[in-house]
């Protein structure tokens, strides 16, 4: 796709202030470089020729907001992305959590749900699913609705199946879904212990205490101050000796929490100390 | 014009060129080097290690919000786009592929052009698609400088050929002359 440069920095600030004031969605602490690309992209897709047109649409048409939020947040995800990470969960982290009477897991920024379903597969295979509950949240109600259906493009299954095998999976991956035309519908036994709901990491507070929080490739879209704020939210939501997992290129280093966490060797997983 | 950043983009056939060029780059260069290569996300590659042992300059794969330092080489990780947040810090992004690629050379080049303007220098190497060409055009529009591998010397000539056609006046370089051209950049003020 062509890259456009319709939106200027000061115009972007203006628009984000509007969205925050009118609708209560605060994107002002999102990383500017990424956000600017998303705003240019939405202008291109929705055929808005100028910043003024985009602003008019957003400010005057509340029904457009949902689409705006959907398009400026990145919803690219996959099942078992970074297979080594899932292997570590399967072989080390989840079995340790298995000693707890009940396992609460929060997938923060779950997008269309691929990670939540991946975790459900792992838990089922190591016989912990019956005593687990996965809270999968996202800022964006449209993706939450999609996620709760458990329907993914059939064309992705070859790659997901390869990821699954690299992550230590030994079953036939196609046994987890029913293929219909060009879609793969995952079995309801996988989603029955996943609670999908909206949650805004910027403005909503802690809502439970978890043994594992996954927030992978979400914080890259936030500036450092907002990252620190979200780290504090996770800290308040994590039981002692339990785990926080970040994306492959994200880190707890440089944050004020670092001294109270221990990084799991070779992984972007941190254990909260006592 | 002084150079604030050097970008190197490449795809198929570019690693052998890098292994020839990087060892001859002076350690006192006055800008960071950011390398964007098309590569597979799995299995994890040893590319950073391979580049690291080829040069006396420090090489690292970038992490999110990393601060750039002069005289260091930064490798864009597989499966992420790299953008510049401001003149010193980068931001990673996992949004849709561009030109079937993530990282996309265009994404990084375009972002650099908008942040560093005429103090951007970019080198495009061997490759089999046209990712990077639009970025080079934007860098030229911002009065930055563009270097292209001579397609005759490229293992896969499509990428540099496309760049040459889009920018007929750009500097064309054989691999053996690239390090010299890069070392010269520190003398421009």
Tab-separated table of C-alpha atoms in Angstrom:
chain	number	residue	atom	x	y	z
A	1	UNK	CA	0.000	0.000	0.000
A	2	UNK	CA	1.095	3.556	-0.748
A	3	UNK	CA	2.349	5.467	2.247
A	4	UNK	CA	0.784	8.893	2.571
A	5	UNK	CA	1.715	11.904	4.591
A	6	UNK	CA	-1.588	13.691	5.141
A	7	UNK	CA	-1.440	14.305	8.876
A	8	UNK	CA	1.020	16.720	10.498
A	9	UNK	CA	2.237	16.328	14.083
A	10	UNK	CA	0.323	19.300	15.496
A	11	UNK	CA	-2.853	18.216	13.695
A	12	UNK	CA	-2.499	14.764	15.206
A	13	UNK	CA	-2.279	16.254	18.707
A	14	UNK	CA	-5.406	18.272	18.020
A	15	UNK	CA	-7.381	15.244	16.848
A	16	UNK	CA	-6.265	13.119	19.808
A	17	UNK	CA	-7.362	15.850	22.218
A	18	UNK	CA	-10.790	15.872	20.534
A	19	UNK	CA	-11.150	12.111	20.762
A	20	UNK	CA	-10.126	12.158	24.407
A	21	UNK	CA	-12.478	15.017	25.346
A	22	UNK	CA	-15.506	13.863	23.385
A	23	UNK	CA	-15.285	10.094	23.676
A	24	UNK	CA	-12.954	9.401	26.599
A	25	UNK	CA	-10.473	7.358	24.548
A	26	UNK	CA	-7.045	8.740	25.409
A	27	UNK	CA	-4.433	8.079	22.713
A	28	UNK	CA	-2.280	11.099	23.586
A	29	UNK	CA	0.451	8.930	25.117
A	30	UNK	CA	0.625	6.481	22.237
A	31	UNK	CA	3.876	6.366	20.269
A	32	UNK	CA	3.638	9.157	17.694
A	33	UNK	CA	5.482	7.419	14.865
A	34	UNK	CA	3.114	4.454	14.771
A	35	UNK	CA	-0.017	6.455	15.357
A	36	UNK	CA	0.745	8.822	12.524
A	37	UNK	CA	1.044	5.907	10.132
A	38	UNK	CA	-2.308	4.558	11.331
A	39	UNK	CA	-4.005	7.924	10.873
A	40	UNK	CA	-2.624	8.271	7.364
A	41	UNK	CA	-3.739	4.739	6.676
A	42	UNK	CA	-7.328	5.341	7.786
A	43	UNK	CA	-7.470	8.461	5.557
A	44	UNK	CA	-6.338	6.338	2.650
A	45	UNK	CA	-8.767	3.457	3.288
A	46	UNK	CA	-11.766	5.674	4.017
A	47	UNK	CA	-10.907	8.076	1.201
A	48	UNK	CA	-10.525	11.131	3.405
A	49	UNK	CA	-8.435	13.619	1.466
A	50	UNK	CA	-7.367	15.870	4.307
A	51	UNK	CA	-6.915	16.126	8.026
A	52	UNK	CA	-9.963	18.414	8.173
A	53	UNK	CA	-12.162	15.701	6.650
A	54	UNK	CA	-10.924	13.087	9.101
A	55	UNK	CA	-11.456	15.405	12.035
A	56	UNK	CA	-14.950	16.350	10.859
A	57	UNK	CA	-15.891	12.689	10.533
A	58	UNK	CA	-14.538	11.728	13.946
A	59	UNK	CA	-15.990	14.711	15.816
A	60	UNK	CA	-19.429	14.743	14.171
A	61	UNK	CA	-20.187	11.078	13.665
A	62	UNK	CA	-20.153	9.075	16.920
A	63	UNK	CA	-20.885	5.894	14.948
A	64	UNK	CA	-17.532	6.322	13.202
A	65	UNK	CA	-15.632	6.172	16.491
A	66	UNK	CA	-15.638	2.398	16.754
A	67	UNK	CA	-14.144	2.112	13.300
A	68	UNK	CA	-11.595	4.800	14.149
A	69	UNK	CA	-10.471	2.913	17.255
A	70	UNK	CA	-10.377	-0.349	15.318
A	71	UNK	CA	-8.205	1.087	12.572
A	72	UNK	CA	-5.721	3.098	14.594
A	73	UNK	CA	-4.980	0.244	16.975
A	74	UNK	CA	-2.932	-2.534	15.405
A	75	UNK	CA	-4.725	-5.865	15.277
A	76	UNK	CA	-2.107	-8.052	13.679
A	77	UNK	CA	-1.643	-11.208	15.735
A	78	UNK	CA	-1.220	-14.938	15.251
A	79	UNK	CA	-1.482	-18.218	17.114
A	80	UNK	CA	1.700	-19.344	18.856
A	81	UNK	CA	3.615	-16.292	17.624
A	82	UNK	CA	7.224	-16.830	18.842
A	83	UNK	CA	6.992	-20.609	19.300
A	84	UNK	CA	9.923	-20.675	21.801
A	85	UNK	CA	7.901	-18.503	24.121
A	86	UNK	CA	4.938	-20.891	24.074
A	87	UNK	CA	7.272	-23.830	24.535
A	88	UNK	CA	8.599	-22.197	27.703
A	89	UNK	CA	5.024	-21.648	28.927
A	90	UNK	CA	4.129	-25.271	28.208
A	91	UNK	CA	7.196	-26.855	29.762
A	92	UNK	CA	8.016	-24.560	32.642
A	93	UNK	CA	5.738	-21.650	33.562
A	94	UNK	CA	2.274	-23.238	33.329
A	95	UNK	CA	3.270	-26.464	35.144
A	96	UNK	CA	4.600	-24.287	38.003
A	97	UNK	CA	1.281	-22.442	38.124
A	98	UNK	CA	-0.386	-25.851	38.176
A	99	UNK	CA	0.466	-26.073	41.880
A	100	UNK	CA	-2.049	-23.289	42.570
A	101	UNK	CA	-5.649	-24.348	43.322
A	102	UNK	CA	-6.896	-22.047	40.580
A	103	UNK	CA	-5.067	-20.265	37.723
A	104	UNK	CA	-6.152	-16.835	36.562
A	105	UNK	CA	-4.551	-15.593	33.354
A	106	UNK	CA	-4.962	-12.145	31.816
A	107	UNK	CA	-4.280	-11.667	28.115
A	108	UNK	CA	-4.129	-7.853	27.955
A	109	UNK	CA	-4.587	-6.406	24.463
A	110	UNK	CA	-5.851	-9.738	23.099
A	111	UNK	CA	-7.008	-8.321	19.749
A	112	UNK	CA	-8.872	-11.006	17.787
A	113	UNK	CA	-8.062	-13.679	20.368
A	114	UNK	CA	-5.358	-15.826	18.764
A	115	UNK	CA	-3.132	-15.730	21.864
A	116	UNK	CA	-5.976	-16.568	24.240
A	117	UNK	CA	-6.883	-19.632	22.155
A	118	UNK	CA	-3.203	-20.650	22.003
A	119	UNK	CA	-3.014	-20.566	25.815
A	120	UNK	CA	-6.253	-22.554	26.043
A	121	UNK	CA	-4.725	-25.235	23.791
A	122	UNK	CA	-1.634	-25.460	26.011
A	123	UNK	CA	-3.692	-25.647	29.205
A	124	UNK	CA	-5.881	-28.390	27.771
A	125	UNK	CA	-2.893	-30.444	26.702
A	126	UNK	CA	-1.233	-30.284	30.121
A	127	UNK	CA	-4.537	-30.944	31.888
A	128	UNK	CA	-4.824	-27.619	33.686
A	129	UNK	CA	-7.641	-26.057	31.717
A	130	UNK	CA	-10.403	-27.262	34.052
A	131	UNK	CA	-9.006	-25.128	36.881
A	132	UNK	CA	-7.995	-22.114	34.802
A	133	UNK	CA	-9.771	-18.958	33.731
A	134	UNK	CA	-8.452	-16.751	30.919
A	135	UNK	CA	-9.477	-13.095	30.910
A	136	UNK	CA	-8.920	-11.762	27.404
A	137	UNK	CA	-9.329	-7.993	27.114
A	138	UNK	CA	-8.902	-5.310	24.493
A	139	UNK	CA	-9.723	-1.618	24.128
A	140	UNK	CA	-11.628	-2.363	20.951
A	141	UNK	CA	-15.168	-3.878	21.189
A	142	UNK	CA	-15.152	-5.005	17.545
A	143	UNK	CA	-12.168	-7.328	17.954
A	144	UNK	CA	-13.549	-8.664	21.253
A	145	UNK	CA	-16.715	-9.700	19.475
A	146	UNK	CA	-14.685	-11.374	16.742
A	147	UNK	CA	-12.473	-13.107	19.308
A	148	UNK	CA	-15.426	-14.578	21.171
A	149	UNK	CA	-16.593	-16.360	18.005
A	150	UNK	CA	-13.381	-18.373	17.682
A	151	UNK	CA	-13.412	-18.155	13.909
A	152	UNK	CA	-10.156	-17.598	12.040
A	153	UNK	CA	-9.166	-17.701	8.362
A	154	UNK	CA	-8.493	-21.248	7.190
A	155	UNK	CA	-5.598	-19.890	5.126
A	156	UNK	CA	-3.677	-19.174	8.348
A	157	UNK	CA	-3.936	-22.724	9.709
A	158	UNK	CA	-0.865	-24.057	7.936
A	159	UNK	CA	1.349	-21.467	9.596
A	160	UNK	CA	-0.391	-21.801	12.987
A	161	UNK	CA	0.033	-25.540	12.812
A	162	UNK	CA	3.775	-25.117	12.163
A	163	UNK	CA	4.043	-22.638	15.048
A	164	UNK	CA	2.150	-25.093	17.272
A	165	UNK	CA	4.556	-27.908	16.442
A	166	UNK	CA	7.607	-25.674	17.055
A	167	UNK	CA	6.030	-24.767	20.396
A	168	UNK	CA	6.109	-28.430	21.408
A	169	UNK	CA	2.635	-29.434	20.244
A	170	UNK	CA	2.226	-33.094	19.371
A	171	UNK	CA	-1.450	-33.375	18.439
A	172	UNK	CA	-2.905	-32.914	14.999
A	173	UNK	CA	-3.601	-29.160	15.133
A	174	UNK	CA	-6.616	-29.558	12.854
A	175	UNK	CA	-8.330	-31.555	15.604
A	176	UNK	CA	-8.937	-28.241	17.415
A	177	UNK	CA	-11.197	-26.763	14.777
A	178	UNK	CA	-13.772	-27.529	12.137
A	179	UNK	CA	-12.983	-26.295	8.642
A	180	UNK	CA	-15.886	-24.761	6.739
A	181	UNK	CA	-15.311	-23.095	3.384
A	182	UNK	CA	-12.532	-20.599	4.052
A	183	UNK	CA	-12.842	-20.468	7.828
A	184	UNK	CA	-11.674	-22.522	10.791
A	185	UNK	CA	-14.099	-22.607	13.706
A	186	UNK	CA	-12.389	-23.577	16.957
A	187	UNK	CA	-14.210	-25.962	19.307
A	188	UNK	CA	-16.237	-24.378	22.062
A	189	UNK	CA	-14.441	-26.540	24.621
A	190	UNK	CA	-11.494	-24.175	24.026
A	191	UNK	CA	-13.357	-20.937	24.637
A	192	UNK	CA	-15.578	-22.057	27.510
A	193	UNK	CA	-13.077	-20.829	30.105
A	194	UNK	CA	-12.117	-17.625	28.293
A	195	UNK	CA	-13.870	-14.421	29.350
A	196	UNK	CA	-13.697	-11.813	26.614
A	197	UNK	CA	-14.288	-8.226	27.611
A	198	UNK	CA	-13.274	-4.667	26.814
A	199	UNK	CA	-10.656	-3.032	29.011
A	200	UNK	CA	-8.642	0.106	28.324
A	201	UNK	CA	-5.088	-0.161	29.682
A	202	UNK	CA	-4.816	3.636	29.630
A	203	UNK	CA	-7.842	4.448	31.769
A	204	UNK	CA	-9.258	1.306	33.413
A	205	UNK	CA	-7.983	-0.078	36.682
A	206	UNK	CA	-6.998	-3.479	37.987
A	207	UNK	CA	-9.940	-5.898	38.133
A	208	UNK	CA	-8.523	-9.085	39.613
A	209	UNK	CA	-5.387	-10.811	40.865
A	210	UNK	CA	-3.620	-13.033	38.341
A	211	UNK	CA	-0.972	-15.734	38.280
A	212	UNK	CA	0.056	-14.888	34.720
A	213	UNK	CA	-0.351	-11.708	32.695
A	214	UNK	CA	0.474	-11.686	28.988
A	215	UNK	CA	0.783	-8.371	27.223
A	216	UNK	CA	2.774	-8.945	24.086
A	217	UNK	CA	3.444	-6.350	21.399
A	218	UNK	CA	0.991	-3.892	22.927
A	219	UNK	CA	3.341	-1.676	24.937
A	220	UNK	CA	5.432	-0.925	21.832
A	221	UNK	CA	2.607	1.446	20.837
A	222	UNK	CA	2.878	3.437	24.087
A	223	UNK	CA	5.380	6.098	25.091
A	224	UNK	CA	7.646	5.433	28.076
A	225	UNK	CA	5.478	7.241	30.639
A	226	UNK	CA	2.412	5.301	29.622
A	227	UNK	CA	4.412	2.067	29.601
A	228	UNK	CA	5.387	2.721	33.210
A	229	UNK	CA	1.802	3.440	34.158
A	230	UNK	CA	0.675	0.156	32.605
A	231	UNK	CA	3.505	-1.711	34.343
A	232	UNK	CA	2.161	-0.406	37.659
A	233	UNK	CA	-1.318	-1.610	36.698
A	234	UNK	CA	0.101	-5.079	35.981
A	235	UNK	CA	2.083	-5.010	39.222
A	236	UNK	CA	-1.129	-4.275	41.129
A	237	UNK	CA	-2.819	-7.181	39.342
A	238	UNK	CA	-0.155	-9.819	39.806
A	239	UNK	CA	0.204	-12.160	42.759
A	240	UNK	CA	3.688	-12.471	44.292
A	241	UNK	CA	5.932	-15.088	42.643
A	242	UNK	CA	3.730	-15.030	39.547
A	243	UNK	CA	4.586	-14.015	35.994
A	244	UNK	CA	4.384	-11.153	33.505
A	245	UNK	CA	5.119	-11.958	29.839
A	246	UNK	CA	5.972	-9.264	27.297
A	247	UNK	CA	6.673	-9.258	23.562
A	248	UNK	CA	9.964	-10.409	22.143
A	249	UNK	CA	11.347	-6.854	21.867
A	250	UNK	CA	9.768	-5.343	24.964
A	251	UNK	CA	11.401	-5.070	28.363
A	252	UNK	CA	10.783	-4.293	32.014
A	253	UNK	CA	14.344	-2.964	32.155
A	254	UNK	CA	14.428	0.847	32.607
A	255	UNK	CA	11.085	0.709	34.439
A	256	UNK	CA	10.682	1.474	38.120
A	257	UNK	CA	9.517	-2.098	38.737
A	258	UNK	CA	12.668	-3.785	37.544
A	259	UNK	CA	14.222	-4.282	40.971
A	260	UNK	CA	11.209	-6.225	42.232
A	261	UNK	CA	11.137	-8.698	39.360
A	262	UNK	CA	13.439	-11.463	38.197
A	263	UNK	CA	13.723	-12.171	34.479
A	264	UNK	CA	13.344	-15.804	33.414
A	265	UNK	CA	16.533	-16.795	31.568
A	266	UNK	CA	16.468	-16.091	27.827
A	267	UNK	CA	12.789	-15.138	27.932
A	268	UNK	CA	10.725	-11.970	28.004
A	269	UNK	CA	9.016	-13.313	31.109
A	270	UNK	CA	9.434	-11.702	34.552
A	271	UNK	CA	8.628	-13.234	37.911
A	272	UNK	CA	7.386	-10.932	40.651
A	273	UNK	CA	9.464	-11.329	43.799
A	274	UNK	CA	8.093	-11.635	47.317
B	1	UNK	CA	25.316	18.233	4.494
B	2	UNK	CA	26.130	16.407	7.736
B	3	UNK	CA	24.827	12.886	8.137
B	4	UNK	CA	22.628	12.045	11.134
B	5	UNK	CA	21.704	8.516	10.136
B	6	UNK	CA	22.754	5.876	7.644
B	7	UNK	CA	20.140	3.324	6.619
B	8	UNK	CA	20.989	0.135	4.770
B	9	UNK	CA	18.220	-1.946	3.213
B	10	UNK	CA	18.474	-5.265	1.443
B	11	UNK	CA	16.860	-8.556	0.668
B	12	UNK	CA	18.012	-11.682	-1.190
B	13	UNK	CA	21.762	-11.515	-1.831
B	14	UNK	CA	22.463	-8.615	0.525
B	15	UNK	CA	24.146	-10.402	3.421
B	16	UNK	CA	27.296	-11.254	1.459
B	17	UNK	CA	27.578	-7.572	0.517
B	18	UNK	CA	27.216	-6.498	4.147
B	19	UNK	CA	29.889	-8.957	5.223
B	20	UNK	CA	32.204	-7.344	2.697
B	21	UNK	CA	31.313	-3.718	3.497
B	22	UNK	CA	30.925	-3.621	7.301
B	23	UNK	CA	34.513	-4.695	8.163
B	24	UNK	CA	35.885	-1.710	6.212
B	25	UNK	CA	33.741	0.928	7.918
B	26	UNK	CA	35.746	3.239	10.230
B	27	UNK	CA	34.968	2.961	13.935
B	28	UNK	CA	34.809	6.747	14.339
B	29	UNK	CA	31.766	7.341	12.143
B	30	UNK	CA	29.641	10.157	13.523
B	31	UNK	CA	26.197	8.617	13.045
B	32	UNK	CA	24.282	5.398	13.814
B	33	UNK	CA	23.708	2.769	11.123
B	34	UNK	CA	20.320	1.043	10.922
B	35	UNK	CA	20.107	-2.135	8.843
B	36	UNK	CA	16.766	-3.434	7.539
B	37	UNK	CA	16.888	-6.888	5.972
B	38	UNK	CA	14.113	-9.188	4.863
B	39	UNK	CA	14.444	-12.382	6.834
B	40	UNK	CA	12.436	-15.177	8.351
B	41	UNK	CA	11.142	-14.839	11.895
B	42	UNK	CA	11.551	-18.523	12.657
B	43	UNK	CA	13.868	-20.230	13.324
B	44	UNK	CA	15.651	-17.430	15.164
B	45	UNK	CA	18.547	-16.341	12.999
B	46	UNK	CA	22.111	-15.749	14.052
B	47	UNK	CA	22.326	-12.743	11.752
B	48	UNK	CA	23.195	-10.250	14.478
B	49	UNK	CA	26.009	-12.518	15.610
B	50	UNK	CA	27.210	-12.982	12.032
B	51	UNK	CA	27.317	-9.215	11.476
B	52	UNK	CA	28.842	-8.631	14.895
B	53	UNK	CA	31.911	-10.751	14.229
B	54	UNK	CA	32.413	-9.038	10.860
B	55	UNK	CA	32.996	-5.547	12.268
B	56	UNK	CA	34.689	-3.702	15.112
B	57	UNK	CA	31.583	-1.524	15.496
B	58	UNK	CA	29.095	-2.638	18.144
B	59	UNK	CA	26.106	-4.452	16.574
B	60	UNK	CA	22.781	-5.057	18.261
B	61	UNK	CA	19.282	-6.076	17.355
B	62	UNK	CA	17.018	-3.240	18.484
B	63	UNK	CA	14.566	-3.347	21.375
B	64	UNK	CA	11.525	-1.125	21.628
B	65	UNK	CA	12.226	2.574	22.432
B	66	UNK	CA	15.969	2.010	22.269
B	67	UNK	CA	18.098	5.176	22.103
B	68	UNK	CA	20.404	5.348	19.101
B	69	UNK	CA	24.088	6.145	19.581
B	70	UNK	CA	26.610	7.288	17.005
B	71	UNK	CA	29.092	4.702	15.813
B	72	UNK	CA	26.801	1.752	16.504
B	73	UNK	CA	25.023	-0.621	14.149
B	74	UNK	CA	21.366	-1.484	14.787
B	75	UNK	CA	19.647	-4.426	13.180
B	76	UNK	CA	15.869	-4.361	12.741
B	77	UNK	CA	14.367	-7.538	14.258
B	78	UNK	CA	12.485	-10.047	12.105
B	79	UNK	CA	8.697	-9.564	12.083
B	80	UNK	CA	8.724	-5.925	13.259
B	81	UNK	CA	8.690	-2.636	11.372
B	82	UNK	CA	11.088	-0.007	12.675
B	83	UNK	CA	10.006	3.636	12.888
B	84	UNK	CA	11.795	6.676	14.294
B	85	UNK	CA	9.998	8.325	17.200
B	86	UNK	CA	12.382	11.297	17.150
B	87	UNK	CA	16.043	11.830	16.250
B	88	UNK	CA	17.311	9.612	19.051
B	89	UNK	CA	14.732	6.942	19.665
B	90	UNK	CA	13.031	4.261	17.648
B	91	UNK	CA	9.639	2.575	17.940
B	92	UNK	CA	8.759	-0.922	16.810
B	93	UNK	CA	5.468	-1.840	15.191
B	94	UNK	CA	3.908	-5.176	14.208
B	95	UNK	CA	1.282	-3.742	11.874
B	96	UNK	CA	0.424	-5.217	8.470
B	97	UNK	CA	3.218	-6.241	6.123
B	98	UNK	CA	4.209	-3.687	3.490
B	99	UNK	CA	5.418	-5.012	0.128
B	100	UNK	CA	4.815	-8.498	1.603
B	101	UNK	CA	7.530	-7.690	4.112
B	102	UNK	CA	7.917	-7.085	7.835
B	103	UNK	CA	10.299	-5.459	8.416
B	104	UNK	CA	9.653	-3.319	5.383
B	105	UNK	CA	12.525	-1.214	4.080
B	106	UNK	CA	10.068	1.418	2.814
B	107	UNK	CA	8.521	1.860	6.264
B	108	UNK	CA	11.886	2.620	7.888
B	109	UNK	CA	13.172	4.769	5.007
B	110	UNK	CA	9.971	6.867	4.883
B	111	UNK	CA	10.006	7.363	8.636
B	112	UNK	CA	13.685	8.401	8.540
B	113	UNK	CA	13.033	10.878	5.733
B	114	UNK	CA	10.316	12.580	7.773
B	115	UNK	CA	12.433	12.753	10.940
B	116	UNK	CA	15.995	13.355	9.673
B	117	UNK	CA	15.184	15.097	6.352
B	118	UNK	CA	18.278	16.136	4.399
B	119	UNK	CA	20.589	14.541	6.959
B	120	UNK	CA	19.442	11.049	5.926
B	121	UNK	CA	21.643	8.751	3.846
B	122	UNK	CA	20.327	5.411	2.571
B	123	UNK	CA	21.971	2.515	0.774
B	124	UNK	CA	19.844	-0.078	-1.021
B	125	UNK	CA	21.356	-3.465	-1.802
B	126	UNK	CA	20.541	-6.626	-3.703
B	127	UNK	CA	16.987	-7.982	-3.528
B	128	UNK	CA	14.067	-9.509	-5.337
B	129	UNK	CA	11.210	-7.081	-4.746
B	130	UNK	CA	10.738	-3.335	-4.889
B	131	UNK	CA	10.571	-2.686	-1.150
B	132	UNK	CA	12.775	0.328	-0.404
B	133	UNK	CA	12.307	2.153	-3.693
B	134	UNK	CA	9.455	4.379	-2.493
B	135	UNK	CA	11.471	5.148	0.636
B	136	UNK	CA	14.500	6.179	-1.407
B	137	UNK	CA	12.334	8.497	-3.499
B	138	UNK	CA	11.033	10.129	-0.327
B	139	UNK	CA	14.572	10.568	1.025
B	140	UNK	CA	15.579	12.327	-2.215
B	141	UNK	CA	12.476	14.527	-1.954
B	142	UNK	CA	13.684	15.519	1.517
B	143	UNK	CA	17.119	16.342	-0.012
B	144	UNK	CA	18.747	13.337	1.647
B	145	UNK	CA	21.368	11.207	-0.125
B	146	UNK	CA	20.789	7.872	-1.808
B	147	UNK	CA	23.276	5.143	-2.715
B	148	UNK	CA	22.322	2.076	-4.751
B	149	UNK	CA	24.229	-1.141	-5.284
B	150	UNK	CA	25.249	-1.474	-8.917
B	151	UNK	CA	22.686	-4.017	-10.199
B	152	UNK	CA	25.418	-5.678	-12.282
B	153	UNK	CA	27.117	-6.712	-9.018
B	154	UNK	CA	23.895	-7.789	-7.274
B	155	UNK	CA	23.076	-11.455	-6.739
B	156	UNK	CA	19.430	-10.479	-7.305
B	157	UNK	CA	19.261	-7.272	-9.322
B	158	UNK	CA	15.523	-6.448	-9.275
B	159	UNK	CA	15.562	-4.206	-6.195
B	160	UNK	CA	18.562	-2.007	-7.141
B	161	UNK	CA	17.388	-1.969	-10.769
B	162	UNK	CA	13.963	-0.634	-9.747
B	163	UNK	CA	15.645	1.957	-7.538
B	164	UNK	CA	17.898	3.081	-10.362
B	165	UNK	CA	14.968	3.482	-12.717
B	166	UNK	CA	13.041	5.523	-10.139
B	167	UNK	CA	16.094	7.651	-9.322
B	168	UNK	CA	18.273	7.894	-12.446
B	169	UNK	CA	20.659	10.425	-10.881
B	170	UNK	CA	21.371	8.426	-7.689
B	171	UNK	CA	24.907	7.289	-6.863
B	172	UNK	CA	25.530	3.731	-8.059
B	173	UNK	CA	28.197	1.785	-6.180
B	174	UNK	CA	29.949	-1.550	-6.484
B	175	UNK	CA	30.349	-3.325	-3.125
B	176	UNK	CA	34.104	-2.663	-3.037
B	177	UNK	CA	33.479	1.093	-3.105
B	178	UNK	CA	30.683	1.220	-0.529
B	179	UNK	CA	32.791	1.404	2.652
B	180	UNK	CA	34.774	4.326	1.227
B	181	UNK	CA	31.606	6.201	0.378
B	182	UNK	CA	30.287	5.576	3.916
B	183	UNK	CA	33.552	6.619	5.574
B	184	UNK	CA	33.501	9.852	3.538
B	185	UNK	CA	30.133	10.821	5.061
B	186	UNK	CA	31.716	11.880	8.322
B	187	UNK	CA	33.697	14.616	6.511
B	188	UNK	CA	30.581	16.406	5.280
B	189	UNK	CA	29.529	19.219	7.562
